[in-house]
Amino acid sequence: MSELLNNILFLPEAASTFAERIDFLHHFVVGTTMVMSAAVGLAALFFFFRYRRRLPAQATEYVVPTLKTEFLFVSVPLVFFLAWFGIGFRDFTWVTTPPKDAMDVYVMGKQWMWKFAYPEGPNGVNVLHVPANRPVRLLITSRDVLHSFYVPAFRIKMDALPGRYTQIWFEATKPGTYQVLCTEYCGLSHSKMLAEVVVLPEEEYEDWIQEQRRGRLQDRQDALADNSLVPPVARMVEQGQVLAGTQGCLKCHSVDGSQHIGPTFLGMYDREEKLDNGQTIRVDEAYITQSMMDPGAHLVAGYQNVMPTYQGKLQGPETAAIVEYIKSLRTPNVREGASEGPAYDAIQ
Amino acid sequence: MTPSSSIAAPGATPAPEEHHDHHPSYLVDGTTIKSWLLTVDHKRIGLMFLFWVLLFFLVGGIFALLIRVELLTPGPTIMDAMTYNRTFTLHGLVMIFLFMIPAIPAVFGNFLLPLMLGAKDVAFPRLNLLSLYIYLGGAFIALWGMLNGGLDTGWTFYTPYSAHTTTTVAPVLFGAFIIGFSSIVTGINFIVTCHTMRAPGITWFKMPLFVWAIYATSCIQVLATPVIGLLLCLVTVENLFGFGMFDPARGGDPVLFQHLFWFYSHPAVYIMVLPAFGVMSEVVATYSRKNIFGYRAVAYSSLGIAFVGFFAWGHHMFVSGQSTFTGGLFGVLTMLVGVFTAIKVFNWVGTVYKGAVDFRTPFAYFCGFLFFTVFGGMTGIALGTVSLDVAWHDTYFVVAHFHFIMVGATIMAFLAALHYWFPKMFGRTYHEGWGLVSAALIILGFNATFIPQFLLGNNGMPRRYYEYPERFQALNVASTAGASLLAFGFIIIAMYLTYALVYGKASGKNPWRSKGYEWVSESPPPTHNFVGPQPVFPEEPHFYVDPKKAEVPDAV
C-alpha cells in the first residue's frame, strides 16, 4: 500500500528511519487533503447545478450560518491541522536531537562542493561513507555562502551557514548509494553542487575506515621524519608549492600566466595591480597575506569576488610558505632592445 | 444561449443610459494626454495602473516561459547558467514587486473603493497620483539594473551571497525600496478612505467584503513594508561598502537577514492573496445572487489572516538552524492562517447554497480559484507541518505550493475582476464564449504546469536548478507543456478584451444585475462618481431577497 502510494507520489526510495516516519505523515496529510479538496469541489459543483439561475432577476432566500455551522467550520480544520502538527513536531524534535551514541561527521559546504571529515579518520570530497543501521550526526557548516545539505532518500535537509554549525542526524537502513543535493541557492554552479552518500554494511564500513586510517598514519610518519621545523627559504618555496596544490589555490590561480578564475601567480609579486575600485596597489607580502585572509578587501579589477577566506585554515608558517612560493614566481624585468635569450625562467 | 441575448434578457432591458449632458463618463472627461497624466481621479489612476501592471505581467510571463524552455532538457538548453540565474531572479522580482503586490489593490482597489463607499474619490487624491509615479520610478530603476548587469540572487536576496555577488545589486534593491513607498502610500490612502469617506448607511459591517479585504491588506502594507525598505538599504550598503551586517566573515549574522526579510515577505503573501479573496467574495455573491453566507466571519477572517500573518514568518526557516522550539512555535501559528482561510472557503461555498447561479466567465474563474485556494492552502498546511517541511523545503514542492496559492488564486481573482468589472470600467461587454474558453484553458494550463512540480518536489528536485539529474526530465517536460497552454490562454484573453474595448457592445449600467454598491453609479461612472445628491445605501451589499417577502433580517 505504502509502496504504491510512494510510486504515485513520486517519492524516492525511503532509506532512513526518518524517511519511514515522514512517509507515513505524508500519506496521511496528502490523503486528507485530496479527500477534503474533492469534498469541497463536489459540494460546489452540486450547488452550481442544483441552484442554477432560472429567472434573470431571481430573488433568493436570506441564508446565514448558525453558530453551530460556524463552529464546525473552525473546529474541523483546526483539529486536523493540529493533529498533523503534533505528529510532525514530534518527528522534527526527533530528527534535530541526535542520540548520544551517534557517530559524528563534519560536513562543509563550499562553492560548489561538499567536504566531509571524520573526527578520527579521513577527509573526503563529495563522497560520504557511512555505516548502515547506525545513527550518524552531521555537523554542518559552510565556508562561504549559505548551502543546504539535502538527501532525498533520507528525507533530511539542513542549511549550512558560514560561521556556525547546524546539526541533524539520520540512520540509514539500506546499503547503497544516495544522492546529495544543495537546496539553498549559492551562485553560478548551485545545481552542480552534488555529492553522494555511500551506505556500507557495518563490517565493510569498518574495513574502509581502517584502510583510510592507515593512509593517514603513513602521512604522519613521513611528517615526523621531516625534522626541519623552520625550513630554509628554498624549502619554504617547495612547501608553499605543495600547499598551493592541496589548499586548492591552483584551481583558480595559474602559475604560467594563463587566464583563469583568479589572477595568475606568475609575476604577481611586486606588480602594480589595478583594483576594481579604480585604485592601484603594489603586490607585496602584506597584500598577498591580506588577500588570503579577506579576499574581497582589495579586489583586482576584472575578477569576481569568489575566493573563500583562508582565515583560520592556514597556520602562520603555511601562509608564509605560500607567500614565498608566489614570490618565487617572479618574472625578471624584460629588457628593452634585442633579445638576449628567453625572457622568462622555466617554471617547474 | 448567445452572449448578447443573455445580457439583454427579456424583462430586464437596462435602462437607456441616462445621459446627463454635463456629466460625461470619466473616460471622456478630458482627452488630452495631460488630462490623463496629471489626473487625480482615482478611476483614471486605477486604469493607468492597469496598463503598467499588465505590461509588467507580460515581461514576467515571458521570462517564466524562458525558464520553462530552459528546463526542458537536463543540461543547458537555450542559455548559460548565469543567464538562467538572472532570468529566474528577474521573473520573481517583476512578478512579485511589479505585478502581484500592486495588481488588485492598485488597479481594482483604486477604481472601486470610493465607488463601493459612495465617495467621490479616495481621501488623498494627489497622493494617489504620486503613488503611481513612485511605482513607475522604482520599477524603471530596478529594471535598468536588471538589464545592465543583472542580479542573480533570486528575489529573496539571501545574504551572504547577495553581499558578495559581483552582479549589480544596488540599483535593483534601490528600485524595490522605492516601490515600497508606493505600497505604503496606497495603503495609508485606503485606510483613511475607509475610516472617513463612507456614505450614509454604510456602517463598518455593511462595507462590501472587497473593501474589508483591501482594508486588511492596507494594514499589512503600512506595517510591514518599512521593514523590507530598511533591510534592502542595509544589504545595499553591505554589498557596496562591505559593512559586516550579515556576513559572518566580517562578524555579521546571515540568519538575521532571513528574519527581517520574511517579517515583510511572509505578510506580503497576504498582500497578494487577501485582495483576491475580496474579489471572489463579490463575484460569488453577484453570480449566485445571494447574500454572503457568514458575512462577518469572512470579514473577520481577513483581519485574522492579516494579524496572524505577522507571526508566521519563521516557517520559512525551519531548517535554517533556528531552535527546535522556535520551529514548533512558528508551525502552530502557521496552522491558524490555514483555519482562517478554511472559514472563507466554507463560507464561499455556503454562499452558493440556495442561490441562483449564472455561470459566467468570472464565475468560471471562481471555480478555478476555489480549487487553487483549497489545494494551495492545504499544501501550505502540509509545509507548515514541521517534519514534512524538512523534506520539502526549497524543493519544487514549495515552488508549486506558492504558485498555487499566490499566483493561482491571485491570477484567478485578477482575471475574474477584469471580466466582472470590465463593463463598469469601460461600459462595454466582451464575448462570453471566448471568455469561458480561455478560462478553461488557463485553469487547465495552470494545473498542468504546477501539479507536475508538486511531484518533482516529492521526487527531490531542488528549486533554482539550472541543470538537473535525468530522472526529473519527464515531469519537467509536462510542466513546460502546461506553461505553453497557459500562455495560449492569456493570448486569447488579450485578443478578445482588446477587441471588446473598441468594438464591444454597450453594457448598460448594471449588466449582472448585481446589488454590489459599485453598480449604483453609472457604467462607466462620471468623474465624481455620482450625479446629484449624495447616494444613500439602506441595504447591505448583495441583498437579493424578494422585497415582498423581505423582513430585513439583522446580519448574524
Tab-separated table of N, CA and C in Angstrom, chain A residues 48 51 74 97 111-112 159 202 212 243 248-249 251 273 329:
chain	number	residue	atom	x	y	z
A	48	PHE	N	-23.718	24.318	-8.007
A	48	PHE	CA	-23.800	25.035	-9.285
A	48	PHE	C	-24.967	24.491	-10.120
A	51	TYR	N	-28.596	24.762	-7.956
A	51	TYR	CA	-29.129	26.113	-7.763
A	51	TYR	C	-28.799	27.002	-8.957
A	74	VAL	N	-14.750	26.092	11.877
A	74	VAL	CA	-13.476	26.408	12.522
A	74	VAL	C	-12.851	25.156	13.113
A	97	THR	N	17.389	16.104	17.320
A	97	THR	CA	18.045	15.741	18.582
A	97	THR	C	18.815	14.435	18.402
A	111	GLN	N	31.454	26.657	-2.261
A	111	GLN	CA	31.101	26.796	-3.675
A	111	GLN	C	32.044	25.940	-4.510
A	112	TRP	N	31.721	24.881	-5.158
A	112	TRP	CA	30.473	24.207	-5.209
A	112	TRP	C	30.754	22.741	-4.993
A	159	ASP	N	20.390	23.519	6.567
A	159	ASP	CA	21.192	24.585	5.967
A	159	ASP	C	22.618	24.545	6.487
A	202	GLU	N	27.913	-2.637	8.091
A	202	GLU	CA	28.793	-2.326	9.222
A	202	GLU	C	30.239	-2.802	9.015
A	212	GLN	N	41.505	3.775	5.396
A	212	GLN	CA	41.722	5.216	5.330
A	212	GLN	C	42.679	5.648	6.425
A	243	LEU	N	51.496	23.209	-0.731
A	243	LEU	CA	50.306	23.758	-0.078
A	243	LEU	C	49.350	24.400	-1.086
A	248	GLY	N	44.046	24.095	-2.751
A	248	GLY	CA	43.131	24.446	-3.835
A	248	GLY	C	43.428	25.774	-4.501
A	249	CYS	N	44.556	26.427	-4.135
A	249	CYS	CA	44.867	27.725	-4.746
A	249	CYS	C	44.972	27.586	-6.261
A	251	LYS	N	43.559	25.732	-8.251
A	251	LYS	CA	42.338	25.507	-9.024
A	251	LYS	C	41.878	26.791	-9.698
A	273	GLU	N	48.941	46.347	-9.345
A	273	GLU	CA	47.641	45.815	-9.774
A	273	GLU	C	46.601	46.919	-9.766
A	329	LEU	N	57.743	33.027	-8.087
A	329	LEU	CA	57.256	33.002	-9.468
A	329	LEU	C	57.404	34.365	-10.136
